[in-house]
């Protein structure tokens, strides 16, 4: 069978439709006309015609293309899976770990997960290798990978490191001029927090994404490639644990919104001590929320 890709599959399907509108024994148009009609190159058209010839849908005689029969369901070529990009893969993996309550020590089946996540096995191997730098997965001595993160110790270490990075960002923010973009960003975030607070009874679950956006804005003021890399995985872990911990979610999210608003006000004061104190208070709450989430998901070692 011809190599399947999205453009080929779409052209093949449309060519079957064209054949079905014509009579048995009719001649298909030229390759140029078909290419224009299908919106593909003549190379793709030739591949499709070769496939139809193999399927005995048509007979090729030089440049003539004679229709032999109607199409059936079996003639259709299955579309290839839509492959995930690395950001989608990160989110899908953490979503799987938390939704399925995957405990530390679980051996990760690369072949099966590559199918489940619609990625090539080598892409998944590279992804696990990147996660190993953060201690989320570890390589087995005889090959393969094991889920290692999401224990209580891991959560404590991650939270403590998050605090170091974010307090560093806070120390930068309070020194920035009025013209810096962070101040307008904080104004918008304040508006978004107050808006969510007004509809908290119905939409409290929206806080998870707002929390991620809020901390990304604060840490975005530090242009350091290493900080950015660690912030990304920290954000993902906190975001997903908060999302799947449903205990007292409405009250917890309302309290976090109010802490964010105090945090924003402290940053605007440009008082280093006040800003640091607000940041520490909120990050301590986030740490406790993460630890509680681990208990809820029964991942605590």
C-alpha positions as a printed NumPy array, in Angstrom:
array([[  0.   ,   0.   ,   0.   ],
       [  1.188,   3.531,  -0.693],
       [  2.635,   5.454,   2.227],
       [ -0.188,   7.077,   4.187],
       [ -0.036,  10.722,   5.12 ],
       [ -2.724,  13.325,   5.543],
       [ -2.472,  14.839,   2.059],
       [ -2.433,  11.441,   0.363],
       [ -5.392,  10.154,   2.407],
       [ -7.497,  13.224,   1.635],
       [ -6.656,  13.048,  -2.079],
       [ -7.345,   9.302,  -2.193],
       [-10.753,   9.769,  -0.547],
       [-11.704,  12.565,  -2.933],
       [-10.557,  10.51 ,  -5.939],
       [-12.824,   7.648,  -4.847],
       [-15.694,  10.138,  -4.693],
       [-14.87 ,  11.34 ,  -8.199],
       [-14.827,   7.793,  -9.53 ],
       [-18.176,   7.03 ,  -7.913],
       [-19.825,   9.958,  -9.725],
       [-18.697,   8.58 , -13.106],
       [-19.747,   5.536, -15.078],
       [-17.897,   2.224, -15.235],
       [-15.594,   2.377, -18.262],
       [-15.27 ,   6.182, -18.224],
       [-11.829,   7.77 , -18.448],
       [-10.549,   9.941, -15.635],
       [ -9.248,  13.42 , -16.547],
       [ -5.535,  14.164, -17.009],
       [ -3.143,  14.308, -14.099],
       [ -2.967,  18.097, -14.395],
       [ -6.74 ,  18.443, -14.145],
       [ -6.934,  16.012, -11.236],
       [ -4.106,  17.799,  -9.424],
       [ -5.94 ,  21.111,  -9.787],
       [ -9.251,  19.619,  -8.713],
       [ -7.766,  17.87 ,  -5.664],
       [ -5.476,  20.742,  -4.697],
       [ -2.373,  18.55 ,  -4.616],
       [  0.761,  18.018,  -6.707],
       [  0.95 ,  15.667,  -9.683],
       [  3.25 ,  13.473,  -7.58 ],
       [  0.445,  12.899,  -5.086],
       [ -2.004,  12.281,  -7.928],
       [  0.282,   9.601,  -9.381],
       [  0.528,   7.893,  -5.998],
       [ -3.257,   7.939,  -5.636],
       [ -3.743,   6.552,  -9.146],
       [ -1.215,   3.807,  -8.457],
       [ -3.103,   2.926,  -5.286],
       [ -6.422,   2.786,  -7.154],
       [ -4.821,   0.578,  -9.787],
       [ -3.604,  -1.803,  -7.043],
       [ -7.127,  -1.857,  -5.637],
       [ -8.552,  -2.605,  -9.107],
       [-10.672,   0.544,  -8.918],
       [ -9.143,   1.693, -12.186],
       [ -6.929,   0.287, -14.939],
       [ -3.951,   2.287, -16.135],
       [ -3.168,   2.065, -19.86 ],
       [ -0.428,   4.604, -20.55 ],
       [ -2.085,   7.944, -19.899],
       [ -5.57 ,   6.465, -19.903],
       [ -7.219,   5.802, -16.549],
       [-10.301,   3.6  , -16.958],
       [-12.806,   3.214, -14.117],
       [-13.516,  -0.478, -13.426],
       [-15.894,  -0.514, -10.447],
       [-17.555,   1.409,  -7.618],
       [-15.731,   1.946,  -4.366],
       [-16.429,   0.042,  -1.155],
       [-15.755,   0.779,   2.498],
       [-12.653,  -1.41 ,   2.33 ],
       [-11.118,   0.857,  -0.338],
       [-10.899,   3.777,   2.045],
       [ -7.451,   4.512,   3.459],
       [ -7.374,   5.176,   7.192],
       [ -6.106,   8.614,   8.104],
       [ -2.883,   8.681,  10.128],
       [ -3.109,   9.755,  13.775],
       [ -2.565,  13.419,  14.56 ],
       [  0.82 ,  13.553,  16.25 ],
       [  1.221,  15.585,  19.426],
       [  3.747,  18.359,  19.743],
       [  6.007,  18.375,  22.81 ],
       [  3.805,  20.767,  24.827],
       [  0.724,  18.64 ,  24.194],
       [  2.697,  15.509,  25.066],
       [  3.789,  17.002,  28.413],
       [  0.227,  17.859,  29.314],
       [ -1.165,  14.54 ,  28.078],
       [  1.412,  12.611,  30.099],
       [  0.696,  14.449,  33.361],
       [ -3.016,  14.207,  32.69 ],
       [ -2.611,  10.431,  32.311],
       [ -0.525,  10.123,  35.502],
       [ -3.064,  12.003,  37.605],
       [ -6.293,  10.812,  35.984],
       [ -5.223,   7.169,  36.144],
       [ -3.671,   7.59 ,  39.618],
       [ -0.368,   6.151,  38.415],
       [  1.825,   5.566,  41.511],
       [  5.605,   6.044,  41.795],
       [  7.502,   2.919,  40.779],
       [  5.248,   2.194,  37.789],
       [  7.182,   0.824,  34.802],
       [  6.32 ,   2.927,  31.737],
       [  5.445,   0.865,  28.66 ],
       [  6.918,   2.977,  25.868],
       [  5.347,   0.975,  23.045],
       [  1.851,   1.212,  24.523],
       [  2.144,   4.847,  25.61 ],
       [  3.446,   5.889,  22.188],
       [  0.197,   4.526,  20.733],
       [ -1.943,   6.076,  23.457],
       [ -0.307,   9.509,  23.033],
       [  0.015,   9.308,  19.213],
       [  3.768,   9.854,  19.147],
       [  6.7  ,   7.934,  17.736],
       [  8.516,   5.731,  20.249],
       [ 11.756,   7.666,  19.786],
       [  9.89 ,  10.93 ,  20.536],
       [  8.542,   9.437,  23.754],
       [ 12.013,   8.188,  24.685],
       [ 13.418,  11.692,  24.206],
       [ 10.539,  13.125,  26.239],
       [ 11.211,  10.749,  29.137],
       [ 14.89 ,  11.625,  28.932],
       [ 13.994,  15.31 ,  29.361],
       [ 11.74 ,  14.502,  32.339],
       [ 14.544,  12.523,  33.963],
       [ 16.406,  15.792,  34.522],
       [ 13.606,  16.826,  36.862],
       [ 13.408,  13.47 ,  38.628],
       [  9.911,  12.71 ,  37.339],
       [ 11.029,   9.526,  35.576],
       [ 14.231,   7.49 ,  35.885],
       [ 15.882,   5.088,  33.489],
       [ 15.966,   1.438,  34.531],
       [ 19.407,  -0.256,  34.718],
       [ 18.427,  -2.753,  32.012],
       [ 16.531,  -0.262,  29.876],
       [ 13.104,   1.34 ,  29.952],
       [ 11.664,   3.952,  32.273],
       [  9.978,   4.118,  35.672],
       [  7.749,   6.866,  37.067],
       [  9.661,   8.289,  40.011],
       [  8.167,  11.687,  40.851],
       [  5.012,  12.819,  42.642],
       [  5.984,  11.523,  46.079],
       [  5.802,  13.739,  49.166],
       [  9.573,  14.32 ,  49.089],
       [  9.382,  15.245,  45.427],
       [  6.567,  17.718,  46.114],
       [  8.49 ,  19.359,  48.969],
       [ 11.649,  19.711,  46.875],
       [  9.713,  21.035,  43.883],
       [  7.826,  23.563,  46.016],
       [ 10.979,  24.784,  47.735],
       [ 12.745,  25.236,  44.423],
       [  9.692,  26.988,  42.987],
       [  9.816,  29.427,  45.893],
       [ 13.476,  30.243,  45.231],
       [ 12.803,  30.956,  41.564],
       [  9.674,  33.016,  42.125],
       [ 11.168,  35.119,  44.936],
       [ 13.987,  35.899,  42.534],
       [ 11.408,  37.08 ,  39.992],
       [  9.696,  39.209,  42.645],
       [ 12.994,  40.9  ,  43.485],
       [ 13.276,  41.847,  39.797],
       [  9.701,  43.094,  39.431],
       [  9.86 ,  45.636,  42.281],
       [ 12.817,  47.341,  40.555],
       [ 11.203,  47.62 ,  37.106],
       [ 10.199,  51.021,  35.678],
       [  6.584,  52.07 ,  35.209],
       [  6.943,  51.552,  31.463],
       [  7.657,  47.831,  31.777],
       [  4.975,  45.528,  30.388],
       [  4.551,  43.617,  33.656],
       [  2.494,  46.432,  35.184],
       [ -0.13 ,  46.379,  32.442],
       [ -0.102,  42.596,  32.657],
       [ -0.781,  42.758,  36.399],
       [ -3.643,  45.202,  35.771],
       [ -5.244,  42.702,  33.395],
       [ -4.649,  39.831,  35.794],
       [ -6.247,  41.803,  38.624],
       [ -9.303,  42.367,  36.441],
       [ -9.434,  38.65 ,  35.528],
       [ -9.176,  37.617,  39.186],
       [-11.94 ,  39.975,  40.291],
       [-14.112,  38.797,  37.408],
       [-13.678,  35.167,  38.447],
       [-14.309,  36.082,  42.075],
       [-17.685,  37.538,  41.065],
       [-18.713,  34.229,  39.475],
       [-16.818,  31.897,  41.782],
       [-19.876,  29.799,  42.728],
       [-20.331,  28.535,  39.173],
       [-16.862,  28.859,  37.651],
       [-14.429,  28.068,  40.478],
       [-12.877,  25.349,  38.324],
       [-11.54 ,  28.08 ,  35.992],
       [ -8.971,  29.075,  38.6  ],
       [ -6.476,  26.377,  37.614],
       [ -5.723,  28.026,  34.272],
       [ -5.734,  31.522,  35.796],
       [ -3.245,  30.384,  38.44 ],
       [ -0.938,  29.046,  35.754],
       [ -1.187,  32.315,  33.795],
       [ -0.576,  34.415,  36.915],
       [  2.642,  32.684,  37.945],
       [  3.86 ,  32.521,  34.34 ],
       [  3.533,  36.322,  34.137],
       [  5.52 ,  36.85 ,  37.329],
       [  8.296,  34.464,  36.352],
       [  8.339,  35.724,  32.795],
       [ 10.252,  38.844,  33.84 ],
       [ 13.41 ,  36.752,  34.297],
       [ 15.06 ,  36.091,  30.954],
       [ 17.102,  33.071,  31.917],
       [ 16.902,  29.947,  29.77 ],
       [ 17.531,  27.617,  32.717],
       [ 14.928,  29.294,  34.908],
       [ 12.436,  29.142,  32.029],
       [ 12.994,  25.415,  31.562],
       [ 12.4  ,  24.63 ,  35.233],
       [  9.434,  26.985,  35.46 ],
       [  7.752,  25.082,  32.66 ],
       [  7.766,  21.73 ,  34.428],
       [  6.908,  23.333,  37.784],
       [  3.903,  25.021,  36.21 ],
       [  2.704,  21.783,  34.651],
       [  2.968,  19.788,  37.862],
       [  1.208,  22.387,  40.01 ],
       [ -1.431,  23.036,  37.378],
       [ -2.426,  19.411,  37.059],
       [ -2.344,  18.551,  40.742],
       [ -4.55 ,  21.534,  41.492],
       [ -6.889,  20.535,  38.7  ],
       [ -7.426,  16.991,  39.932],
       [ -7.641,  17.747,  43.66 ],
       [-11.385,  18.333,  44.04 ],
       [-11.533,  18.473,  47.843],
       [-12.853,  21.871,  49.   ],
       [-12.041,  23.15 ,  45.533],
       [-14.396,  26.119,  45.54 ],
       [-13.261,  27.487,  48.919],
       [ -9.632,  26.74 ,  48.193],
       [ -9.751,  28.517,  44.84 ],
       [-11.537,  31.552,  46.26 ],
       [ -8.899,  31.865,  48.97 ],
       [ -6.133,  31.557,  46.383],
       [ -7.719,  34.302,  44.258],
       [ -7.75 ,  36.62 ,  47.261],
       [ -4.096,  35.775,  47.978],
       [ -3.251,  36.592,  44.357],
       [ -4.938,  39.985,  44.67 ],
       [ -2.935,  40.757,  47.816],
       [  0.171,  39.562,  45.98 ],
       [ -0.535,  41.89 ,  43.038],
       [ -1.086,  44.836,  45.358],
       [  2.191,  44.103,  47.144],
       [  4.068,  43.974,  43.849],
       [  2.608,  47.324,  42.824],
       [  3.895,  48.876,  46.039],
       [  7.466,  48.133,  44.87 ],
       [  8.274,  47.536,  48.526],
       [ 10.69 ,  44.557,  48.466],
       [  9.808,  43.335,  51.955],
       [  6.059,  43.575,  51.413],
       [  6.245,  41.9  ,  47.997],
       [  8.457,  39.082,  49.285],
       [  6.155,  38.499,  52.265],
       [  3.064,  38.258,  50.031],
       [  4.871,  35.89 ,  47.672],
       [  6.081,  33.639,  50.503],
       [  2.609,  33.497,  52.047],
       [  0.964,  32.475,  48.8  ],
       [  3.68 ,  29.994,  47.801],
       [  3.393,  28.344,  51.219],
       [ -0.334,  27.899,  50.583],
       [  0.396,  26.431,  47.156],
       [  2.871,  24.014,  48.686],
       [  0.295,  22.792,  51.181],
       [ -2.271,  22.437,  48.4  ],
       [  0.141,  20.294,  46.418],
       [  0.841,  18.063,  49.417],
       [ -2.89 ,  17.718,  50.073],
       [ -3.417,  16.837,  46.422],
       [ -0.863,  14.062,  46.715],
       [ -2.768,  12.63 ,  49.671],
       [ -6.024,  12.826,  47.724],
       [ -4.417,  10.989,  44.802],
       [ -2.814,   8.467,  47.232],
       [  0.669,   9.118,  45.853],
       [  2.317,   9.972,  49.162],
       [  5.247,   7.692,  49.941]])
